Short mmCIF file of C-alpha atoms in Angstrom, two decimals:
data_model
loop_
_atom_site.label_atom_id
_atom_site.label_comp_id
_atom_site.label_asym_id
_atom_site.label_seq_id
_atom_site.Cartn_x
_atom_site.Cartn_y
_atom_site.Cartn_z
CA UNK T 1 0.13 -0.06 0.16
CA UNK T 2 1.08 3.61 -0.79
CA UNK T 3 1.94 5.60 2.27
CA UNK T 4 0.27 8.93 2.47
CA UNK T 5 2.63 11.81 1.52
CA UNK T 6 5.37 9.53 0.00
CA UNK T 7 6.09 9.18 -3.48
CA UNK T 8 5.87 5.25 -4.08
CA UNK T 9 8.31 5.41 -6.94
CA UNK T 10 10.77 8.11 -5.78
CA UNK T 11 13.70 7.18 -7.30
CA UNK T 12 12.48 6.33 -10.80
CA UNK T 13 12.05 8.94 -13.97
CA UNK T 14 8.96 7.10 -15.32
CA UNK T 15 6.42 9.40 -15.78
CA UNK T 16 4.80 11.91 -18.43
CA UNK T 17 8.44 13.08 -19.20
CA UNK T 18 10.23 10.04 -19.23
CA UNK T 19 13.92 10.31 -18.55
CA UNK T 20 14.21 13.95 -18.69
CA UNK T 21 13.77 14.85 -15.13
CA UNK T 22 16.53 12.47 -14.17
CA UNK T 23 18.80 14.30 -16.88
CA UNK T 24 18.20 17.38 -15.90
CA UNK T 25 18.96 16.39 -12.18
CA UNK T 26 22.14 14.68 -13.13
CA UNK T 27 23.06 17.83 -15.09
CA UNK T 28 22.45 20.08 -12.02
CA UNK T 29 24.06 17.73 -9.90
CA UNK T 30 27.51 17.45 -11.96
CA UNK T 31 27.38 21.08 -12.84
CA UNK T 32 27.06 21.84 -9.27
CA UNK T 33 29.76 19.66 -7.91
CA UNK T 34 32.35 20.75 -10.49
CA UNK T 35 31.65 24.45 -9.84
CA UNK T 36 31.85 23.55 -5.84
CA UNK T 37 35.33 21.55 -6.61
CA UNK T 38 36.66 24.40 -8.78
CA UNK T 39 36.35 26.77 -5.92
CA UNK T 40 37.65 24.40 -3.73
CA UNK T 41 40.96 24.12 -5.95
CA UNK T 42 41.12 27.97 -6.55
CA UNK T 43 39.93 30.19 -3.45
CA UNK T 44 42.41 30.77 -0.71
CA UNK T 45 40.36 33.19 0.67
CA UNK T 46 38.36 33.62 3.85
CA UNK T 47 34.44 34.81 4.48
CA UNK T 48 35.14 34.79 7.94
CA UNK T 49 38.00 33.81 10.47
CA UNK T 50 35.38 31.26 11.98
CA UNK T 51 35.99 28.60 8.72
CA UNK T 52 39.91 28.53 9.63
CA UNK T 53 40.16 29.08 13.73
CA UNK T 54 37.06 27.08 14.62
CA UNK T 55 37.86 23.87 12.50
CA UNK T 56 41.24 24.13 10.48
CA UNK T 57 43.32 25.40 13.01
CA UNK T 58 42.11 23.07 15.83
CA UNK T 59 42.30 19.99 13.89
CA UNK T 60 45.77 20.77 12.67
CA UNK T 61 46.60 20.99 16.31
CA UNK T 62 45.12 17.57 16.63
CA UNK T 63 46.81 16.15 13.95
CA UNK T 64 50.42 17.81 13.75
CA UNK T 65 50.50 19.17 17.65
CA UNK T 66 50.87 23.00 16.97
CA UNK T 67 48.12 25.59 15.93
CA UNK T 68 46.61 28.93 16.88
CA UNK T 69 43.95 28.73 19.70
CA UNK T 70 41.48 31.11 19.53
CA UNK T 71 39.47 32.12 22.54
CA UNK T 72 36.78 29.21 22.02
CA UNK T 73 39.29 26.55 22.59
CA UNK T 74 40.63 28.34 25.46
CA UNK T 75 37.63 28.54 27.58
CA UNK T 76 35.54 25.78 25.94
CA UNK T 77 32.86 27.51 24.22
CA UNK T 78 32.95 24.95 20.91
CA UNK T 79 32.65 21.35 20.58
CA UNK T 80 35.49 19.29 19.37
CA UNK T 81 33.02 17.69 16.93
CA UNK T 82 33.63 19.70 13.89
CA UNK T 83 37.66 20.04 14.71
CA UNK T 84 37.51 15.80 14.70
CA UNK T 85 35.93 15.75 11.37
CA UNK T 86 38.25 17.93 10.06
CA UNK T 87 41.33 15.98 11.88
CA UNK T 88 40.06 12.78 10.05
CA UNK T 89 40.22 14.58 6.68
CA UNK T 90 43.48 15.58 7.54
CA UNK T 91 44.50 11.99 8.66
CA UNK T 92 43.11 10.41 5.51
CA UNK T 93 45.28 13.14 3.41
CA UNK T 94 48.31 11.93 5.47
CA UNK T 95 47.36 8.36 4.56
CA UNK T 96 47.32 9.33 0.85
CA UNK T 97 50.53 11.17 1.19
CA UNK T 98 49.20 14.73 0.64
CA UNK T 99 51.19 16.05 3.95
CA UNK T 100 52.04 19.14 2.56
CA UNK T 101 49.20 21.89 2.90
CA UNK T 102 47.62 22.09 -0.52
CA UNK T 103 47.14 18.17 -0.34
CA UNK T 104 45.21 18.45 2.95
CA UNK T 105 43.44 21.33 2.44
CA UNK T 106 42.34 20.71 -1.19
CA UNK T 107 41.05 17.38 0.05
CA UNK T 108 39.16 18.73 2.90
CA UNK T 109 37.96 21.61 1.21
CA UNK T 110 36.82 18.91 -1.50
CA UNK T 111 35.05 16.85 0.53
CA UNK T 112 33.24 19.91 1.86
CA UNK T 113 32.25 21.11 -1.83
CA UNK T 114 31.12 17.39 -2.64
CA UNK T 115 29.05 17.41 0.47
CA UNK T 116 27.19 20.70 -0.32
CA UNK T 117 26.55 19.04 -3.69
CA UNK T 118 25.13 16.13 -1.76
CA UNK T 119 22.66 18.69 -0.11
CA UNK T 120 21.26 19.34 -3.54
CA UNK T 121 20.50 15.39 -3.66
CA UNK T 122 19.16 15.40 -0.27
CA UNK T 123 17.02 18.19 -1.04
CA UNK T 124 15.42 16.25 -4.15
CA UNK T 125 15.38 13.23 -2.18
CA UNK T 126 13.22 15.37 0.55
CA UNK T 127 11.00 16.69 -2.22
CA UNK T 128 10.09 13.27 -3.65
CA UNK T 129 9.37 11.81 -0.32
CA UNK T 130 7.05 14.48 0.26
CA UNK T 131 5.07 13.84 -2.75
CA UNK T 132 6.46 16.22 -5.39
CA UNK T 133 6.88 14.18 -8.90
CA UNK T 134 10.39 13.96 -10.47
CA UNK T 135 10.42 16.96 -12.41
CA UNK T 136 9.50 19.05 -9.80
CA UNK T 137 11.84 17.91 -7.15
CA UNK T 138 15.08 18.09 -9.79
CA UNK T 139 14.13 21.55 -10.35
CA UNK T 140 14.00 22.46 -6.93
CA UNK T 141 16.98 20.64 -6.32
CA UNK T 142 18.70 22.62 -9.04
CA UNK T 143 17.85 25.85 -6.92
CA UNK T 144 20.17 24.89 -4.14
CA UNK T 145 22.83 22.91 -6.54
CA UNK T 146 23.25 26.11 -8.88
CA UNK T 147 22.29 29.14 -6.68
CA UNK T 148 25.16 31.41 -6.02
CA UNK T 149 25.05 31.55 -2.46
CA UNK T 150 25.17 27.97 -1.69
CA UNK T 151 27.96 27.64 -4.56
CA UNK T 152 29.96 30.06 -2.46
CA UNK T 153 29.95 28.92 0.76
CA UNK T 154 30.38 25.04 -0.19
CA UNK T 155 33.85 24.08 0.28
CA UNK T 156 34.52 26.21 3.55
CA UNK T 157 34.85 23.99 6.49
CA UNK T 158 32.31 25.90 8.60
CA UNK T 159 29.66 24.10 10.99
CA UNK T 160 26.90 25.26 8.91
CA UNK T 161 28.35 23.31 5.99
CA UNK T 162 28.73 20.42 8.52
CA UNK T 163 25.54 20.29 9.52
CA UNK T 164 23.67 20.74 6.13
CA UNK T 165 24.14 17.47 4.69
CA UNK T 166 22.90 15.23 7.96
CA UNK T 167 20.08 17.89 8.27
CA UNK T 168 18.77 17.47 5.07
CA UNK T 169 18.84 13.80 4.99
CA UNK T 170 17.73 13.27 8.15
CA UNK T 171 14.28 15.10 7.52
CA UNK T 172 13.91 13.13 4.26
CA UNK T 173 14.39 10.00 6.08
CA UNK T 174 12.12 10.95 9.15
CA UNK T 175 9.75 13.76 8.40
CA UNK T 176 7.46 11.69 5.91
CA UNK T 177 3.87 10.65 7.59
CA UNK T 178 4.23 7.04 8.49
CA UNK T 179 7.58 6.32 7.39
CA UNK T 180 8.95 3.11 8.57
CA UNK T 181 10.84 2.52 11.74
CA UNK T 182 14.22 2.05 10.26
CA UNK T 183 13.90 5.53 8.38
CA UNK T 184 12.69 7.27 11.21
CA UNK T 185 15.55 5.86 13.41
CA UNK T 186 18.29 6.89 10.87
CA UNK T 187 16.84 10.08 10.58
CA UNK T 188 16.67 10.73 14.10
CA UNK T 189 20.25 10.01 13.94
CA UNK T 190 21.30 12.27 11.15
CA UNK T 191 19.62 15.00 12.93
CA UNK T 192 21.52 14.19 16.11
CA UNK T 193 24.71 14.20 14.18
CA UNK T 194 23.54 17.89 12.78
CA UNK T 195 23.16 19.12 16.05
CA UNK T 196 26.30 17.85 17.30
CA UNK T 197 27.97 19.78 14.05
CA UNK T 198 25.83 22.72 14.89
CA UNK T 199 24.11 23.43 17.91
CA UNK T 200 21.05 25.51 16.25
CA UNK T 201 20.17 22.62 14.36
CA UNK T 202 18.76 20.98 17.74
CA UNK T 203 15.35 23.08 16.51
CA UNK T 204 14.90 20.72 13.47
CA UNK T 205 15.25 17.92 15.90
CA UNK T 206 12.71 19.45 18.46
CA UNK T 207 10.43 20.42 15.20
CA UNK T 208 10.83 16.88 14.02
CA UNK T 209 9.05 15.47 17.36
CA UNK T 210 6.53 18.20 17.47
CA UNK T 211 5.57 17.17 14.01
CA UNK T 212 5.07 13.38 14.94
CA UNK T 213 3.12 14.38 18.12
CA UNK T 214 0.64 16.30 16.26
CA UNK T 215 -0.06 13.63 13.63
CA UNK T 216 -0.63 11.31 16.58
CA UNK T 217 2.41 9.20 15.55
CA UNK T 218 3.37 8.38 19.24
CA UNK T 219 5.24 5.25 18.51
CA UNK T 220 7.29 7.36 15.99
CA UNK T 221 7.70 10.08 18.11
CA UNK T 222 9.09 7.87 20.97
CA UNK T 223 11.67 5.85 18.49
CA UNK T 224 12.88 9.35 17.42
CA UNK T 225 12.86 10.90 21.17
CA UNK T 226 15.19 7.68 22.51
CA UNK T 227 17.77 8.17 19.34
CA UNK T 228 17.74 11.74 19.89
CA UNK T 229 18.20 11.40 23.49
CA UNK T 230 21.44 8.89 22.58
CA UNK T 231 22.79 11.98 20.29
CA UNK T 232 22.41 14.21 23.33
CA UNK T 233 24.25 12.10 25.43
CA UNK T 234 26.96 11.57 22.88
CA UNK T 235 27.63 15.44 22.58
CA UNK T 236 27.62 15.75 26.27
CA UNK T 237 29.73 12.92 26.79
CA UNK T 238 32.47 14.38 24.07
CA UNK T 239 32.56 17.77 25.86
CA UNK T 240 32.98 15.51 29.33
CA UNK T 241 35.94 13.90 27.47
CA UNK T 242 37.50 17.03 26.16
CA UNK T 243 36.41 19.91 28.25
CA UNK T 244 35.83 17.94 31.53
CA UNK T 245 32.08 18.93 31.78
CA UNK T 246 28.85 17.48 30.56
CA UNK T 247 27.74 19.92 27.63
CA UNK T 248 30.29 22.56 28.55
CA UNK T 249 30.73 23.85 25.19
CA UNK T 250 27.11 24.08 24.46
CA UNK T 251 26.77 25.98 28.32
CA UNK T 252 29.18 28.22 27.41
CA UNK T 253 28.00 28.86 23.81
CA UNK T 254 24.56 29.37 24.76
CA UNK T 255 25.60 31.83 27.74
CA UNK T 256 28.00 34.16 25.43
CA UNK T 257 25.19 34.48 22.85
CA UNK T 258 22.37 35.03 25.24
CA UNK T 259 24.36 37.72 27.02
CA UNK T 260 25.06 39.42 23.80
CA UNK T 261 28.59 38.46 23.50
CA UNK T 262 28.00 37.77 19.53
CA UNK T 263 26.82 41.56 19.15
CA UNK T 264 30.41 42.55 19.17
CA UNK T 265 30.83 41.53 15.51
CA UNK T 266 28.29 43.60 14.64
CA UNK T 267 24.27 43.51 14.64
CA UNK T 268 21.40 43.84 11.67
CA UNK T 269 17.76 44.22 11.78
CA UNK T 270 15.02 41.74 11.47
CA UNK T 271 14.95 41.84 7.52
CA UNK T 272 18.69 41.12 6.89
CA UNK T 273 18.34 37.71 5.67
CA UNK T 274 15.46 38.26 3.16
CA UNK T 275 17.33 41.35 1.84
CA UNK T 276 20.79 39.73 1.46
CA UNK T 277 19.61 36.83 -0.33
CA UNK T 278 17.89 39.19 -2.42
CA UNK T 279 20.88 40.71 -3.41
CA UNK T 280 22.80 37.59 -3.64
CA UNK T 281 20.69 35.60 -5.77
CA UNK T 282 17.49 37.50 -6.47
CA UNK T 283 15.81 35.18 -9.11
CA UNK T 284 16.58 32.07 -7.02
CA UNK T 285 15.20 33.63 -3.81
CA UNK T 286 12.17 34.91 -5.41
CA UNK T 287 11.53 31.68 -7.08
CA UNK T 288 12.50 29.41 -4.01
CA UNK T 289 10.12 31.35 -1.76
CA UNK T 290 7.16 31.88 -4.04
CA UNK T 291 7.48 27.66 -4.57
CA UNK T 292 7.89 26.93 -1.03
CA UNK T 293 4.82 28.86 0.23
CA UNK T 294 2.76 26.90 -2.41
CA UNK T 295 3.81 23.81 -0.44
CA UNK T 296 1.87 24.73 2.42
CA UNK T 297 -0.95 22.30 1.77
CA UNK T 298 1.28 19.36 0.27
CA UNK T 299 4.27 19.71 3.04
CA UNK T 300 3.23 21.81 6.14
CA UNK T 301 5.67 20.28 8.28
CA UNK T 302 8.31 21.04 6.44
CA UNK T 303 7.46 24.55 5.52
CA UNK T 304 7.09 25.05 9.38
CA UNK T 305 10.40 23.64 9.73
CA UNK T 306 11.99 25.88 7.66
CA UNK T 307 10.65 29.15 8.55
CA UNK T 308 11.01 28.40 12.47
CA UNK T 309 14.72 28.24 11.50
CA UNK T 310 14.69 31.21 9.53
CA UNK T 311 12.68 33.03 12.43
CA UNK T 312 15.18 31.88 14.95
CA UNK T 313 17.97 33.13 13.24
CA UNK T 314 16.16 36.57 12.28
CA UNK T 315 15.07 37.35 15.93
CA UNK T 316 19.04 37.21 16.66
CA UNK T 317 20.92 40.74 16.74
CA UNK T 318 24.19 39.05 15.29
CA UNK T 319 23.41 37.94 12.05
CA UNK T 320 25.47 36.12 9.24
CA UNK T 321 24.37 34.71 6.01
CA UNK T 322 26.33 31.55 6.41
CA UNK T 323 23.57 30.65 9.67
CA UNK T 324 20.90 29.78 7.14
CA UNK T 325 23.22 27.17 5.27
CA UNK T 326 21.64 24.43 7.02
CA UNK T 327 18.05 25.47 6.13
CA UNK T 328 18.57 26.36 2.19
CA UNK T 329 18.41 22.69 0.86
CA UNK T 330 15.09 22.81 3.16
CA UNK T 331 13.91 25.55 1.15
CA UNK T 332 14.64 23.93 -1.87
CA UNK T 333 12.94 20.90 -1.28
CA UNK T 334 9.89 23.03 -0.13
CA UNK T 335 10.22 24.52 -3.78
CA UNK T 336 9.96 21.18 -5.56
CA UNK T 337 6.95 20.16 -3.91
CA UNK T 338 5.65 23.65 -4.41
CA UNK T 339 6.37 23.55 -8.21
CA UNK T 340 4.70 19.93 -7.98
CA UNK T 341 1.29 22.00 -6.68
CA UNK T 342 1.55 24.22 -9.54
CA UNK T 343 2.19 21.96 -11.94
CA UNK T 344 -0.90 19.74 -11.19
CA UNK T 345 -3.06 22.63 -11.69
CA UNK T 346 -1.68 23.27 -15.67
CA UNK T 347 -3.13 21.12 -18.13
CA UNK T 348 -0.86 21.50 -20.88
CA UNK T 349 2.23 19.25 -20.81
CA UNK T 350 4.28 21.69 -22.73
CA UNK T 351 3.47 24.77 -20.22
CA UNK T 352 4.45 22.36 -17.51
CA UNK T 353 7.56 21.82 -18.91
CA UNK T 354 8.22 25.18 -19.74
CA UNK T 355 7.58 26.36 -16.14
CA UNK T 356 10.22 23.32 -14.89
CA UNK T 357 12.60 24.83 -17.40
CA UNK T 358 12.00 28.34 -16.38
CA UNK T 359 13.01 27.29 -12.59
CA UNK T 360 15.79 25.72 -13.79
CA UNK T 361 17.06 28.57 -16.05
CA UNK T 362 16.78 30.54 -13.00
CA UNK T 363 18.98 28.41 -11.24
CA UNK T 364 21.65 28.23 -13.91
CA UNK T 365 21.65 32.21 -14.32
CA UNK T 366 22.25 32.34 -10.39
CA UNK T 367 25.54 30.13 -11.23
CA UNK T 368 26.40 32.38 -13.88
CA UNK T 369 26.17 35.21 -11.83
CA UNK T 370 28.04 33.97 -8.91
CA UNK T 371 31.65 34.79 -9.67
CA UNK T 372 30.59 38.59 -9.38
CA UNK T 373 29.62 38.10 -5.48
CA UNK T 374 31.12 41.06 -3.64
CA UNK T 375 30.91 40.89 0.23
CA UNK T 376 28.20 43.68 0.13
CA UNK T 377 25.95 41.16 -2.09
CA UNK T 378 26.55 38.60 0.88
CA UNK T 379 26.12 40.95 3.65
CA UNK T 380 29.92 40.97 4.90
CA UNK T 381 31.83 43.97 5.59
CA UNK T 382 29.16 45.98 4.51
CA UNK T 383 30.00 49.14 6.08
CA UNK T 384 34.04 48.81 5.24
CA UNK T 385 34.29 47.24 1.83
CA UNK T 386 31.10 46.09 0.49
CA UNK T 387 32.44 46.24 -3.22
CA UNK T 388 35.34 43.87 -2.85
CA UNK T 389 35.10 40.43 -4.56
CA UNK T 390 34.03 38.22 -2.18
CA UNK T 391 36.37 35.43 -3.43
CA UNK T 392 39.92 34.92 -2.60
CA UNK T 393 39.97 37.70 0.16
CA UNK T 394 43.08 36.81 2.21
CA UNK T 395 44.25 34.40 -0.52
CA UNK T 396 47.59 36.15 -1.54
CA UNK T 397 48.35 36.09 2.29
CA UNK T 398 47.48 32.32 2.76
CA UNK T 399 49.53 31.22 -0.80
CA UNK T 400 52.48 33.18 0.63
CA UNK T 401 52.21 31.46 4.24
CA UNK T 402 52.18 27.92 2.29
CA UNK T 403 55.24 29.05 0.58
CA UNK T 404 57.38 30.42 3.31
CA UNK T 405 56.26 27.05 5.41
CA UNK T 406 58.71 25.28 2.26
CA UNK T 407 61.90 27.66 3.24
CA UNK T 408 64.37 25.45 4.83
CA UNK T 409 66.00 28.31 7.21
CA UNK T 410 62.61 29.92 8.07
CA UNK T 411 62.51 30.40 12.12
CA UNK T 412 60.10 32.94 12.55
CA UNK T 413 57.79 34.66 10.43
CA UNK T 414 55.46 38.10 10.57
CA UNK T 415 52.40 38.91 8.70
CA UNK T 416 52.94 42.57 8.41
CA UNK T 417 49.52 43.14 6.65
CA UNK T 418 47.24 41.31 8.30
CA UNK T 419 45.93 40.28 12.07
CA UNK T 420 46.35 36.48 11.86
CA UNK T 421 42.64 36.09 12.58
CA UNK T 422 42.07 37.03 8.85
CA UNK T 423 45.01 34.47 7.63
CA UNK T 424 45.05 30.75 7.11
CA UNK T 425 47.56 30.28 10.22
CA UNK T 426 49.49 27.02 10.65
CA UNK T 427 47.05 25.29 8.71
CA UNK T 428 48.71 26.99 5.64
CA UNK T 429 52.20 27.51 7.02
CA UNK T 430 52.53 23.92 8.50
CA UNK T 431 55.88 24.73 10.25
CA UNK T 432 56.52 24.99 13.98
CA UNK T 433 58.01 28.67 14.22
CA UNK T 434 56.38 31.66 16.00
CA UNK T 435 54.21 33.39 13.73
CA UNK T 436 53.35 37.03 14.29
CA UNK T 437 50.80 39.29 13.63
CA UNK T 438 50.93 43.06 11.96
CA UNK T 439 51.18 44.33 15.44
CA UNK T 440 54.09 41.72 16.70
CA UNK T 441 57.38 42.77 17.20
CA UNK T 442 59.37 44.91 14.90
CA UNK T 443 61.92 43.51 12.48
CA UNK T 444 64.86 45.16 14.74
CA UNK T 445 63.60 42.13 17.60
CA UNK T 446 65.53 39.48 15.59
CA UNK T 447 62.44 36.82 16.38
CA UNK T 448 61.83 36.17 12.62
CA UNK T 449 63.42 36.26 9.72
CA UNK T 450 61.14 36.32 7.45
CA UNK T 451 57.84 38.66 6.45
CA UNK T 452 54.87 38.95 4.37
CA UNK T 453 54.59 42.58 3.75
CA UNK T 454 53.85 45.12 1.00
CA UNK T 455 55.77 45.45 -2.27
CA UNK T 456 56.66 48.84 -0.98
CA UNK T 457 57.86 47.83 2.49
CA UNK T 458 60.60 45.11 1.00
CA UNK T 459 63.29 47.75 0.28
CA UNK T 460 66.42 46.21 1.93
CA UNK T 461 65.22 42.52 1.86
CA UNK T 462 65.64 39.51 -0.69
CA UNK T 463 61.84 39.10 -2.25
CA UNK T 464 61.32 35.58 -2.51
CA UNK T 465 57.82 35.54 -4.22
CA UNK T 466 54.91 37.72 -4.86
CA UNK T 467 51.20 37.35 -4.90
CA UNK T 468 49.69 40.24 -6.11
CA UNK T 469 50.56 43.39 -4.12
CA UNK T 470 52.31 41.32 -1.34
CA UNK T 471 55.56 39.93 -1.18
CA UNK T 472 57.67 37.03 0.85
CA UNK T 473 60.56 38.35 2.18
CA UNK T 474 63.94 37.15 3.29
CA UNK T 475 65.56 39.76 6.06
CA UNK T 476 68.87 39.88 6.29
CA UNK T 477 70.00 37.84 9.17
CA UNK T 478 71.10 34.21 9.63
CA UNK T 479 68.47 33.12 12.39
CA UNK T 480 66.10 34.16 14.97
CA UNK T 481 66.49 35.28 18.39
CA UNK T 482 64.34 33.12 20.83
CA UNK T 483 60.90 35.18 22.38
CA UNK T 484 60.00 33.71 25.58
CA UNK T 485 56.99 35.66 25.45
CA UNK T 486 55.47 34.34 21.74
CA UNK T 487 52.06 32.62 22.76
CA UNK T 488 50.02 30.49 20.48
CA UNK T 489 46.86 31.93 21.48
CA UNK T 490 44.91 34.10 18.73
CA UNK T 491 44.53 37.55 20.47
#
């Protein structure tokens, strides 16, 4: 018997359009994966320091024993789940003989990029299991696969990206009405994993339980609750083993944010996310929002969870576009369901195909516009440098850090052009030597024998390599004077 709300043949391409929906989906997924991998291999910049100092740097310390330490990993305000995941990728790179920065960093960014493409497949699966046809679900998935914002963020080692794939797959398994026990348990486990990687995904866990109870699926709710409780126990145990207290990182993180600590990095009005999504990908935003609203009757639970996740973040004073990444595949899935509702009202097959192709065209246009994104478009550094390209920011510094790490006589390095928070740190340098920020000791101190600086400040030093306006220079001294005050702290 076909279960209510679940397509009985959600992976088949059979239907009025034959193989076309499958081909469209495959083309979109391959294109989305290729674009993401291209960024993983070519963009060495930063969107925000967290993508290095909450993931890559602590992972580097786990694997190689040294790295910069942000305040969160001094006080224990972050779980070790994400750095542990990245450390696993670093270890895999070592096993493959990729022990240089470009090896383990490209592998890690490539893994995150492919996970981003996987989110598009997850959106397709979720839409199908909630009743969308293959064509509508494929078009919804393309809105995520080719949307400029998901493309931009995909390769970045951030908790939002790590949590997005298990979140959408978890809901694809557990959210459909009267799904089987295996799907319920597996979906709840994936949602627990998403929460372990990104605490805010706990809202999706609570939302799933609420939906099951409102549907009077008490047995499924109980089964899911047991798995989610086990996931919470795992979260607390990890903190107990790493920080010495149950739920230590969660408690500190919540306390910091409830006291307004994050507001030091800026605040934005309630409308921030709608405005920035419109700036960065207007076509995808308008189409996805309209179609998602059309899913209200067919997939009210999905739409409700998505809106709740957006509302939770819109109400917080400090906002960054990356915070919405776990919700964007859900919007794409809801758009697929909404498109199915729209297509069902259209009698002419040619018109239905034209509507679907129009949605796919909007997604493709967003991918075409993606390289032109500026920081202003994505809502970052709006008051200081909104017109600067969002790509490869700090890329020159990071590439020169990697180059400095290969110099045999390096005994200390100063980055004279930036705070270390806006660099790749030891994840790129990969040498256990003192690394100083722009406000560090002067050259005359003798604590370093190389510097990354501007061309105009290179006089009197040997230029080893340049990247844009920056150069790596060797200072005229044979070695370094020991610095007893050097600290690994990222201040």
